[in-house]
DNA sequence: TTGTATGCGTTATCAT
DNA sequence: ATGATAACGCATACAA
């Protein structure tokens, strides 16, 4: 296995010069050329462990996510990868299951592996970022906002909740419930706020027993809808993320034998014509229905663009690397226009 | 930031002793106790970069996957994580897009980051594993079999192709096409072999123009089905992986306005009752329909257990770590029994 | 500009 | 069993 000393002796220069060539410092072009051919010839690749030790920072960034099985977050990961790779960084995915203990374990790993930076969708409002930040590592919070002076990218979640609810109001629904995520996430809380505000503005009742905090997974949506239908009267429901939406639809399918009827019980053109065996229920979902196999026009989706969220977060991190002193920035990520064509 | 020397001086011992305590070597219990309290007090955590450099191997394993957006592979990742974490290893996900260039780049990173091992679902029949293996790193090939003397775990793909096809034959279908993945993957090739054999055994024609090699993503299945329906007569189709299945169903939905009719054109109980506007087409899918929102009894699924595949692969890697000399083993991963209840 | 020599933090070797 | 010290491979301060 070729080492930097091998390259140096082969090229007839010092290891310092080899290092300089490899790191783009000023070097006599002739020497540089000799070094490069030696590198090529010997198949030399720097040992990144040694480099990290010496530089006190590696070229790996951690992407800490609550659920890598959620297509929303894998899309975020793709966006992050695109720009990070381009800039020479490797991305490693870390899965927290929205568990603060796992999260803080991964943050500790990132710290002691001397990773260059961390992108995180935090499981709580107070992730343990101090150690990383005092050691000068880049930190970007994404998707979920926290109350801290740190670089952040997130959607306008209150507006999303409001829009999802308005879509249903516009369709003629009047008693609209809401299934949202854990209180520990700003997305869940703010989207529910939006639901509350949209109802209030329309002069409709927003009773707190029509709001359910579930987890942000399929089983969360499934159980929540069952609970909701047993407790309260409603004619529609807002699901504040994609997997909760899937769970809600599965629960409806189980109850009614059909995904989603129209509000008045009359099938919509292009929609399913299966008989309705239970009360009609409109469904609004913030996000996409991943891997859906048919276009269901009677479900009201508010598609997001997680990949762009990822690229925006990665850019923020790169800017932070370039200028560690720059004041923290909180970016609001745009979402596709309401009438934009669906990507799937 | 506390270093090992700080702990040593605080505890009044040498750094060697601290290191020994932390690595479970034999040490005077009294000294060990002093060291441990110092570690606690100073909040000392070893620098993993330095440790890796010295040990010439880190405690990180790479999981190299063709498509992290495929729920099959994220489930594999969960399985791998479960057992790797338990054994003290961190798992990093690497995405190749089935691109040999990206794949070999990640393998090179794994090598030069001195990672402990690599688990890989290879993009080609000949991934570049020599460098890693000669350096004594653990290597396990998963999901896709290669012709090499290396630890492997995969399903019996020929049997899967055969079973998926038989399911359709049993339902009364007679002209069964097949959409499979790239020729560069054993899964695609062997499952297609199974399709061919099942038809032959049933005395049905298996014409090669009824076989399409697509990519293993949704667009692959979508385009392939369009192509197929334009070219050949058939009454059913086998999709050899989950995403291809999704693509096939989307193409059918676009053509017929309904996911999947029954073979004789009569809706099945519990199935969709929408009018059929085109020829009936049966669908068999090797794998699951991820995040499906209703139970469609007229699609014939052959569910797999990717999470178990991941745990099996991780166990193989741990065994390899424990005994580097052990001969390579090729494990055939069981699949759920045909009549097992669906997990979703 | 180039080379020499030191240090990053840990583990392993070699004495004791 | 324990301590002093060299070494892992690279990047950089300093000297030239």
XYZ file of C-alpha atoms (C1' of nucleotides) in Angstrom:
720
model
C 0.000 0.000 0.000
C 1.562 3.243 -1.162
C 2.223 5.924 1.457
C 3.073 9.552 1.027
C 6.773 8.786 1.615
C 6.728 6.315 -1.260
C 5.355 8.947 -3.580
C 7.898 11.449 -2.304
C 10.906 9.240 -2.905
C 9.563 8.040 -6.241
C 9.142 11.630 -7.393
C 12.372 12.740 -5.795
C 10.766 15.360 -3.560
C 9.850 15.715 0.096
C 6.617 14.521 1.642
C 5.757 18.148 2.285
C 5.798 18.855 -1.428
C 3.615 15.866 -2.175
C 1.188 17.043 0.438
C 1.181 20.522 -1.048
C 0.498 19.254 -4.544
C -2.364 17.148 -3.293
C -3.842 20.052 -1.397
C -3.504 22.643 -4.143
C -0.866 24.827 -2.573
C 1.637 26.726 -4.698
C 4.243 24.370 -6.087
C 6.693 24.486 -8.982
C 4.663 23.124 -11.925
C 7.453 20.794 -12.938
C 7.689 19.202 -9.519
C 3.938 19.060 -9.322
C 3.828 17.156 -12.577
C 6.382 14.650 -11.324
C 4.396 14.167 -8.149
C 1.202 13.621 -10.041
C 2.660 10.953 -12.276
C 4.126 9.196 -9.251
C 0.753 9.316 -7.536
C -0.835 7.852 -10.633
C 1.810 5.201 -11.047
C 1.759 4.022 -7.478
C -2.007 4.288 -7.176
C -1.565 6.435 -4.117
C -4.631 7.556 -2.224
C -4.185 9.505 1.017
C -5.199 7.768 4.200
C -8.176 9.770 5.342
C -7.813 8.676 8.922
C -4.368 10.191 9.206
C -5.485 13.285 7.356
C -8.405 13.727 9.733
C -6.217 13.315 12.757
C -3.800 15.923 11.544
C -6.419 18.381 10.287
C -8.611 17.801 13.299
C -11.584 17.422 10.992
C -12.606 14.860 8.420
C -14.387 15.383 5.133
C -17.408 13.430 6.243
C -20.690 15.052 7.186
C -23.371 13.324 9.206
C -27.008 13.529 8.209
C -29.005 12.746 11.328
C -32.595 11.792 10.542
C -35.592 10.652 12.573
C -36.615 7.932 10.124
C -34.613 6.757 7.135
C -37.537 4.576 6.126
C -39.608 7.671 5.387
C -39.242 8.529 1.689
C -39.432 12.196 2.598
C -36.154 11.900 4.453
C -34.456 9.663 1.919
C -35.249 12.354 -0.636
C -33.705 14.930 1.693
C -30.680 12.670 1.833
C -30.397 12.610 -1.944
C -30.432 16.377 -2.053
C -27.765 16.609 0.604
C -25.629 14.027 -1.155
C -25.822 15.830 -4.463
C -24.236 18.998 -3.203
C -21.980 17.466 -0.570
C -20.391 14.992 -2.970
C -19.854 17.763 -5.449
C -17.918 19.652 -2.807
C -15.838 16.604 -1.923
C -17.656 15.518 1.213
C -19.025 12.092 1.965
C -22.417 11.847 3.624
C -23.264 9.288 6.252
C -26.840 8.659 7.319
C -27.755 8.251 10.957
C -31.143 7.062 12.101
C -32.579 8.257 15.419
C -36.123 6.880 15.422
C -37.019 10.237 17.004
C -35.319 8.918 20.125
C -33.345 11.629 21.964
C -30.927 9.034 23.360
C -30.030 7.638 19.963
C -29.794 11.161 18.638
C -27.350 12.302 21.248
C -25.322 9.144 20.762
C -24.927 9.920 17.068
C -24.043 13.522 17.786
C -21.347 12.298 20.122
C -20.028 9.957 17.462
C -19.938 12.813 14.974
C -18.001 14.874 17.471
C -15.415 12.238 18.306
C -15.047 11.067 14.731
C -14.087 14.657 14.031
C -16.677 14.971 11.324
C -16.690 18.218 9.411
C -20.311 18.946 10.108
C -23.765 17.729 11.001
C -27.105 18.184 9.332
C -29.919 17.265 11.652
C -33.696 16.999 11.756
C -33.857 17.042 15.545
C -35.967 14.703 17.635
C -36.483 17.350 20.309
C -36.597 21.109 20.625
C -33.232 20.998 22.384
C -30.757 18.698 20.665
C -27.298 18.615 22.274
C -25.375 20.671 19.771
C -23.142 22.696 22.082
C -20.148 20.368 22.030
C -20.084 20.303 18.258
C -20.478 24.025 17.898
C -17.850 24.964 20.439
C -15.452 22.681 18.602
C -16.130 24.691 15.475
C -18.023 22.057 13.547
C -20.670 23.128 11.085
C -24.204 22.481 12.248
C -27.387 22.905 10.229
C -30.852 22.146 11.555
C -33.314 21.117 8.885
C -37.016 20.441 8.462
C -37.717 21.084 12.126
C -37.051 24.484 13.590
C -35.470 24.982 16.986
C -35.175 28.062 19.133
C -31.435 28.520 18.899
C -28.947 30.708 17.101
C -27.960 28.155 14.484
C -28.256 27.760 10.707
C -31.660 26.330 9.829
C -33.850 25.436 6.856
C -37.486 24.532 7.159
C -40.803 25.008 5.454
C -43.313 27.558 6.657
C -45.159 24.896 8.558
C -47.923 27.098 9.864
C -48.727 28.076 6.265
C -48.680 24.427 5.219
C -51.167 23.471 7.891
C -53.342 26.399 6.898
C -53.244 25.534 3.207
C -53.990 21.865 3.720
C -56.996 22.807 5.806
C -58.181 25.457 3.354
C -58.117 22.934 0.535
C -60.624 20.865 2.439
C -62.761 23.858 3.369
C -62.846 24.824 -0.302
C -64.085 21.333 -1.114
C -67.072 21.876 1.114
C -65.936 20.064 4.236
C -66.936 21.683 7.511
C -65.922 19.517 10.428
C -62.254 18.951 9.843
C -60.079 16.999 12.251
C -56.300 16.902 12.312
C -53.773 14.132 12.907
C -50.348 15.504 13.584
C -46.997 14.321 14.930
C -45.289 14.448 18.313
C -45.290 17.648 20.350
C -41.509 17.435 20.401
C -41.337 18.490 16.753
C -41.987 21.971 15.460
C -43.448 20.581 12.253
C -46.219 18.779 14.106
C -47.005 21.725 16.359
C -46.889 24.448 13.722
C -48.885 22.541 11.133
C -51.535 21.966 13.761
C -51.454 25.700 14.500
C -52.113 26.298 10.820
C -55.075 23.931 10.933
C -56.441 25.829 13.933
C -55.987 29.212 12.275
C -57.540 28.166 8.948
C -60.627 26.927 10.717
C -60.890 30.062 12.817
C -60.580 32.285 9.772
C -63.344 30.360 8.047
C -65.526 30.731 11.102
C -65.475 27.003 11.716
C -65.040 25.356 15.099
C -61.572 24.049 15.896
C -62.156 21.927 18.900
C -59.104 20.493 20.579
C -60.610 17.023 20.749
C -60.410 16.973 16.953
C -56.642 17.220 17.143
C -54.583 14.073 17.723
C -50.862 13.958 18.369
C -49.536 10.672 16.995
C -46.094 9.573 15.940
C -45.036 10.536 12.427
C -45.270 6.989 11.091
C -47.885 4.858 9.389
C -49.037 3.185 12.580
C -49.391 6.605 14.165
C -51.830 7.754 11.499
C -53.659 4.470 11.516
C -54.265 4.367 15.249
C -55.045 8.068 15.431
C -57.779 7.899 12.865
C -59.391 4.934 14.584
C -59.343 6.861 17.836
C -60.724 9.968 16.172
C -63.636 8.248 14.438
C -64.611 6.571 17.685
C -64.648 9.860 19.580
C -65.762 12.748 17.414
C -67.944 13.698 14.508
C -66.041 14.917 11.485
C -66.306 14.904 7.727
C -62.643 15.383 6.863
C -59.180 15.063 8.291
C -55.832 16.725 7.745
C -52.771 14.467 7.978
C -49.700 16.569 8.641
C -47.168 14.292 7.045
C -46.916 11.679 4.336
C -46.759 8.535 6.483
C -49.530 9.700 8.780
C -51.511 10.193 5.592
C -50.820 6.614 4.561
C -51.952 5.409 7.969
C -55.139 7.437 7.803
C -55.958 6.065 4.378
C -55.302 2.524 5.524
C -57.596 2.991 8.464
C -60.289 4.330 6.157
C -59.786 1.449 3.759
C -60.218 -0.981 6.623
C -63.387 0.718 7.790
C -65.012 1.413 4.451
C -63.462 -0.959 1.980
C -62.542 1.994 -0.169
C -59.783 4.566 0.097
C -61.626 7.876 0.038
C -65.090 8.927 -0.981
C -65.952 12.439 -2.065
C -67.511 14.795 0.474
C -71.059 14.468 -0.798
C -70.818 10.744 -1.363
C -70.774 11.105 -5.123
C -67.733 9.711 -6.878
C -65.593 12.287 -8.604
C -64.621 11.920 -12.228
C -61.520 9.767 -12.414
C -61.890 8.715 -8.835
C -62.781 5.393 -7.441
C -66.363 4.312 -8.051
C -66.516 1.713 -5.327
C -69.599 1.787 -3.118
C -69.356 3.800 0.029
C -70.208 1.734 3.044
C -69.603 4.287 5.742
C -69.603 8.026 6.337
C -67.798 10.129 3.776
C -64.459 11.525 4.874
C -62.236 13.959 3.040
C -58.494 13.621 3.434
C -55.844 16.299 3.102
C -52.182 15.328 3.328
C -49.164 17.550 3.751
C -46.653 15.801 1.547
C -46.790 13.063 -1.024
C -48.253 9.587 -1.110
C -45.076 7.642 -1.688
C -45.159 4.873 -4.273
C -48.872 5.320 -4.859
C -50.071 3.062 -7.631
C -52.972 5.051 -8.900
C -53.938 8.667 -9.141
C -56.600 9.315 -6.603
C -58.042 12.696 -7.386
C -60.230 12.749 -4.328
C -57.315 12.884 -1.933
C -55.974 16.363 -1.446
C -52.209 16.407 -1.461
C -49.902 19.285 -0.686
C -46.675 18.011 -2.213
C -43.387 19.162 -0.776
C -39.901 19.119 -2.268
C -37.689 17.373 0.259
C -34.801 17.025 -2.139
C -34.563 20.799 -2.437
C -34.712 21.069 1.325
C -31.682 18.817 1.409
C -29.715 20.803 -1.136
C -30.543 24.053 0.655
C -29.337 22.632 3.964
C -26.139 21.343 2.406
C -25.441 24.721 0.832
C -25.918 26.362 4.184
C -23.370 23.987 5.664
C -20.846 24.702 2.925
C -21.270 28.423 3.477
C -20.667 27.864 7.147
C -17.434 26.016 6.356
C -16.366 28.881 4.129
C -17.084 31.503 6.773
C -17.296 30.197 10.328
C -17.925 33.700 11.656
C -20.990 34.526 9.573
C -24.136 35.086 11.651
C -26.574 32.174 11.712
C -29.258 32.197 9.092
C -32.787 30.753 9.214
C -34.038 29.961 5.728
C -37.661 29.317 4.836
C -37.829 26.680 2.137
C -40.372 27.328 -0.593
C -42.850 24.643 -1.534
C -44.212 23.906 -5.019
C -47.042 26.179 -6.114
C -50.501 24.740 -5.345
C -51.274 24.198 -9.010
C -47.916 22.696 -9.942
C -48.139 19.319 -11.653
C -47.588 16.354 -9.381
C -44.202 14.768 -9.700
C -45.564 11.263 -9.586
C -11.353 18.746 25.412
C -9.975 15.962 27.559
C -7.226 13.771 26.092
C -5.885 10.474 27.261
C -2.887 12.236 28.866
C -5.258 14.343 30.954
C -6.964 11.249 32.249
C -3.611 9.613 32.905
C -2.226 12.471 34.954
C -5.516 12.983 36.769
C -5.563 9.332 37.757
C -1.859 9.242 38.443
C -1.100 6.488 35.944
C 0.399 6.228 32.485
C -1.500 6.646 29.265
C -0.821 3.006 28.549
C -2.776 2.016 31.628
C -5.679 4.255 30.695
C -5.723 2.698 27.270
C -5.676 -0.764 28.785
C -8.582 -0.017 31.079
C -10.600 1.361 28.213
C -9.859 -1.650 26.058
C -10.539 -4.279 28.687
C -7.008 -5.572 29.165
C -5.817 -6.923 32.507
C -5.258 -4.098 34.960
C -5.043 -3.821 38.733
C -8.668 -3.306 39.813
C -7.717 -0.422 42.048
C -5.946 1.477 39.296
C -8.757 0.651 36.921
C -11.264 2.184 39.329
C -9.209 5.387 39.582
C -9.009 5.578 35.820
C -12.725 5.112 35.427
C -13.609 7.868 37.837
C -11.175 10.201 36.096
C -12.722 9.360 32.754
C -16.139 10.086 34.175
C -15.051 13.284 35.825
C -13.285 14.731 32.821
C -15.916 13.523 30.382
C -13.235 11.833 28.376
C -14.201 10.106 25.139
C -11.456 8.592 22.994
C -10.778 10.252 19.675
C -11.868 7.642 17.193
C -9.744 9.117 14.448
C -6.538 8.582 16.377
C -7.678 5.168 17.438
C -8.411 4.193 13.847
C -5.057 5.446 12.684
C -3.215 3.451 15.264
C -5.320 0.303 14.981
C -5.435 0.532 11.204
C -9.167 -0.103 11.313
C -12.151 1.863 12.552
C -15.367 0.632 14.105
C -17.461 1.839 11.224
C -18.945 -0.442 8.616
C -20.168 0.729 5.242
C -23.461 -0.463 3.818
C -23.254 0.080 0.077
C -26.662 0.034 -1.577
C -27.958 0.577 -5.101
C -30.903 2.733 -4.059
C -31.526 4.103 -0.580
C -34.896 5.386 -1.773
C -36.119 1.823 -2.197
C -37.895 0.752 1.002
C -36.560 -2.752 0.486
C -33.050 -1.491 1.019
C -33.881 0.860 3.877
C -35.373 -2.167 5.616
C -32.142 -4.057 4.960
C -30.350 -1.115 6.520
C -32.473 -1.322 9.640
C -31.614 -4.970 10.021
C -27.925 -4.304 9.594
C -28.051 -1.434 12.061
C -29.770 -3.527 14.698
C -26.992 -6.066 14.950
C -24.069 -3.792 14.120
C -24.970 -1.215 16.775
C -25.374 -3.973 19.284
C -21.822 -5.086 18.554
C -20.486 -1.547 18.880
C -20.199 -0.675 15.202
C -21.627 2.354 13.490
C -23.227 1.888 10.092
C -22.916 4.384 7.279
C -25.114 4.199 4.214
C -23.674 4.685 0.754
C -25.804 5.090 -2.328
C -24.550 3.882 -5.703
C -27.554 4.322 -8.008
C -26.428 1.018 -9.516
C -23.577 2.992 -11.046
C -20.292 1.029 -11.058
C -18.280 4.244 -10.912
C -20.040 5.510 -7.792
C -19.785 2.073 -6.303
C -16.070 1.785 -6.763
C -15.639 5.299 -5.416
C -17.412 4.328 -2.197
C -15.414 1.124 -1.918
C -12.279 3.180 -2.220
C -13.499 5.538 0.486
C -14.221 2.579 2.736
C -10.727 1.301 2.135
C -8.962 4.572 2.810
C -11.138 5.465 5.750
C -9.918 2.194 7.199
C -13.442 1.002 7.801
C -13.792 -2.314 9.575
C -15.901 -3.850 6.867
C -18.275 -3.454 3.967
C -21.687 -4.878 3.271
C -22.611 -4.481 -0.361
C -25.449 -5.155 -2.766
C -23.234 -4.881 -5.846
C -24.139 -2.966 -8.991
C -22.217 -5.394 -11.179
C -21.159 -9.023 -11.200
C -17.596 -7.928 -10.529
C -17.365 -5.238 -7.844
C -13.810 -4.182 -6.996
C -13.391 -5.907 -3.678
C -9.791 -7.136 -3.974
C -8.176 -4.118 -2.324
C -10.444 -4.378 0.696
C -10.005 -8.092 1.048
C -6.247 -8.100 0.732
C -6.160 -5.474 3.457
C -8.056 -7.863 5.675
C -11.317 -5.977 5.834
C -14.541 -7.887 6.245
C -16.650 -8.043 3.115
C -20.171 -9.422 2.788
C -22.145 -9.431 -0.444
C -25.891 -9.290 0.048
C -29.094 -9.578 -1.946
C -27.219 -10.045 -5.203
C -24.967 -13.041 -5.653
C -21.577 -12.809 -7.315
C -19.270 -15.510 -8.559
C -16.490 -15.063 -6.045
C -15.172 -16.711 -2.926
C -16.680 -14.238 -0.466
C -19.315 -14.276 2.277
C -22.758 -13.825 0.768
C -26.445 -13.768 1.693
C -29.208 -13.761 -0.873
C -32.631 -15.182 -1.541
C -33.131 -18.155 -3.815
C -34.022 -15.876 -6.672
C -34.727 -18.548 -9.212
C -37.287 -20.020 -6.816
C -38.821 -16.597 -6.257
C -39.263 -16.047 -9.982
C -40.769 -19.489 -10.289
C -43.177 -18.975 -7.414
C -44.351 -15.564 -8.588
C -45.075 -17.019 -11.997
C -46.802 -20.094 -10.604
C -49.107 -17.911 -8.565
C -50.349 -16.349 -11.780
C -50.618 -19.680 -13.576
C -52.706 -20.978 -10.688
C -55.012 -17.988 -11.096
C -55.725 -19.035 -14.656
C -53.410 -16.717 -16.548
C -51.745 -18.224 -19.588
C -49.721 -15.601 -21.445
C -47.474 -14.224 -18.753
C -44.867 -11.579 -19.456
C -42.025 -10.548 -17.172
C -40.476 -7.196 -16.305
C -37.152 -7.627 -14.591
C -34.109 -5.545 -13.688
C -30.730 -4.939 -15.278
C -28.684 -7.864 -16.602
C -25.880 -6.708 -14.350
C -27.728 -7.999 -11.276
C -28.133 -11.640 -10.358
C -31.546 -10.947 -8.862
C -32.931 -9.725 -12.183
C -31.396 -12.542 -14.180
C -32.244 -15.388 -11.820
C -35.804 -14.283 -11.181
C -36.311 -14.147 -14.928
C -34.866 -17.646 -15.142
C -37.472 -18.715 -12.606
C -40.210 -17.170 -14.731
C -38.914 -19.049 -17.769
C -38.755 -22.346 -15.912
C -42.211 -22.036 -14.365
C -43.751 -21.435 -17.755
C -41.846 -24.323 -19.307
C -42.939 -26.671 -16.558
C -46.556 -25.656 -17.086
C -46.210 -26.282 -20.797
C -46.728 -22.607 -21.550
C -44.707 -20.620 -24.062
C -41.958 -18.431 -22.640
C -41.069 -16.250 -25.541
C -38.151 -13.960 -25.070
C -40.022 -10.961 -26.409
C -42.225 -11.203 -23.333
C -39.225 -10.507 -21.125
C -38.118 -6.907 -20.578
C -34.984 -5.826 -18.781
C -35.653 -2.445 -17.168
C -34.003 -0.653 -14.297
C -35.128 -1.633 -10.824
C -36.995 1.625 -10.207
C -40.546 2.872 -10.680
C -39.857 4.489 -14.034
C -38.292 1.252 -15.222
C -41.454 -0.705 -14.525
C -43.665 2.018 -15.945
C -41.836 2.303 -19.248
C -41.356 -1.440 -19.554
C -45.048 -2.170 -19.247
C -45.917 0.437 -21.851
C -43.408 -1.127 -24.197
C -44.703 -4.612 -23.485
C -48.355 -3.817 -24.069
C -47.511 -2.156 -27.359
C -45.550 -5.155 -28.585
C -46.968 -8.406 -27.336
C -50.160 -10.128 -26.347
C -50.306 -11.104 -22.709
C -52.824 -11.486 -19.920
C -50.500 -11.130 -16.942
C -47.105 -9.856 -15.947
C -44.525 -10.683 -13.298
C -42.670 -7.731 -11.791
C -39.438 -8.939 -10.236
C -39.090 -6.268 -7.608
C -41.221 -3.938 -5.547
C -40.572 -0.678 -7.395
C -40.929 -2.258 -10.809
C -44.256 -3.515 -9.493
C -45.268 0.014 -8.564
C -44.314 1.213 -12.038
C -46.287 -1.552 -13.698
C -49.362 -0.733 -11.620
C -49.058 2.951 -12.434
C -48.847 2.208 -16.112
C -51.920 0.032 -15.847
C -53.762 2.714 -13.916
C -52.926 5.214 -16.630
C -54.140 2.899 -19.367
C -57.233 1.542 -17.701
C -58.179 3.978 -15.018
C -58.081 1.162 -12.502
C -55.259 -0.574 -10.750
C -55.758 -4.213 -11.590
C -58.741 -6.162 -12.881
C -59.191 -9.853 -12.266
C -58.222 -12.317 -15.004
C -61.747 -12.937 -16.280
C -62.730 -9.300 -16.111
C -64.954 -9.858 -13.102
C -64.132 -7.805 -10.025
C -63.022 -9.827 -7.050
C -64.685 -9.427 -3.678
C -62.997 -6.631 -1.809
C -61.280 -5.428 -4.932
C -61.929 -2.310 -6.871
C -65.223 -2.250 -8.740
C -64.282 0.442 -11.220
C -65.183 -0.301 -14.830
C -62.510 -1.972 -16.880
C -61.787 -0.040 -20.024
C -59.050 -2.220 -21.469
C -57.824 -5.784 -21.506
C -57.549 -7.565 -18.177
C -54.035 -8.033 -16.848
C -52.889 -9.991 -13.827
C -49.935 -8.739 -11.843
C -47.498 -10.697 -9.719
C -44.878 -8.855 -7.716
C -41.795 -10.215 -5.992
C -41.712 -8.100 -2.861
C -44.087 -5.727 -1.156
C -46.096 -2.745 -2.284
C -44.561 -0.121 -0.021
C -46.906 2.289 1.705
C -49.923 0.885 -0.080
C -53.103 2.537 1.152
C -55.574 -0.207 0.513
C -55.569 -3.948 0.387
C -55.809 -4.982 -3.211
C -56.584 -8.662 -3.202
C -56.249 -9.001 -6.942
C -52.547 -8.240 -6.979
C -50.378 -11.212 -6.224
C -47.567 -10.342 -3.888
C -44.639 -12.470 -2.829
C -43.486 -10.579 0.268
C -39.838 -10.746 1.284
C -38.151 -9.982 4.590
C -35.391 -7.525 3.823
C -34.781 -6.702 7.451
C -33.832 -10.317 8.151
C -31.578 -10.259 5.124
C -29.804 -7.328 6.744
C -29.404 -8.988 10.102
C -28.100 -12.165 8.463
C -25.538 -10.193 6.487
C -24.411 -8.300 9.565
C -24.002 -11.521 11.507
C -21.894 -12.925 8.723
C -19.681 -9.862 8.919
C -19.286 -10.171 12.681
C -18.329 -13.825 12.299
C -15.775 -12.799 9.731
C -14.297 -10.287 12.164
C -14.124 -12.984 14.810
C -12.390 -15.447 12.513
C -10.701 -13.911 9.484
C -9.470 -17.338 8.336
C -12.837 -19.062 8.190
C -13.786 -20.200 4.664
C -16.313 -18.002 2.889
C -19.937 -18.924 3.314
C -22.875 -18.415 0.930
C -26.150 -18.282 2.829
C -29.570 -18.633 1.251
C -32.012 -16.379 3.043
C -35.438 -17.866 3.676
C -38.549 -15.979 2.660
C -41.891 -15.912 4.486
C -44.096 -18.913 3.773
C -46.552 -18.339 0.912
C -49.540 -18.317 3.231
C -47.997 -16.079 5.891
C -50.090 -13.044 6.795
C -49.034 -9.849 5.071
C -47.131 -7.472 7.278
C -49.047 -4.464 6.039
C 9.234 27.683 -3.312
C 11.169 23.528 -0.929
C 12.795 20.544 2.810
C 13.150 19.204 7.760
C 11.151 18.022 11.642
C 7.367 17.957 14.842
C 2.884 16.813 16.380
C -2.149 15.216 15.943
C -4.140 11.139 20.004
C -4.049 6.693 20.369
C -2.249 1.797 20.850
C 1.492 -1.564 21.063
C 6.207 -2.829 21.972
C 9.573 -3.258 25.068
C 11.567 -2.951 29.114
C 10.991 -2.970 34.066
C 1.049 -5.594 35.869
C 2.886 -1.056 34.685
C 5.426 2.784 32.495
C 8.170 5.027 28.897
C 8.227 5.565 24.182
C 7.848 4.579 19.315
C 4.804 4.393 15.639
C 0.408 4.905 12.717
C 0.290 8.605 7.987
C -0.333 12.992 7.158
C -0.015 18.328 7.281
C 2.265 22.321 8.684
C 5.544 25.687 11.320
C 9.764 26.857 10.670
C 14.150 27.129 8.503
C 16.618 27.524 4.437
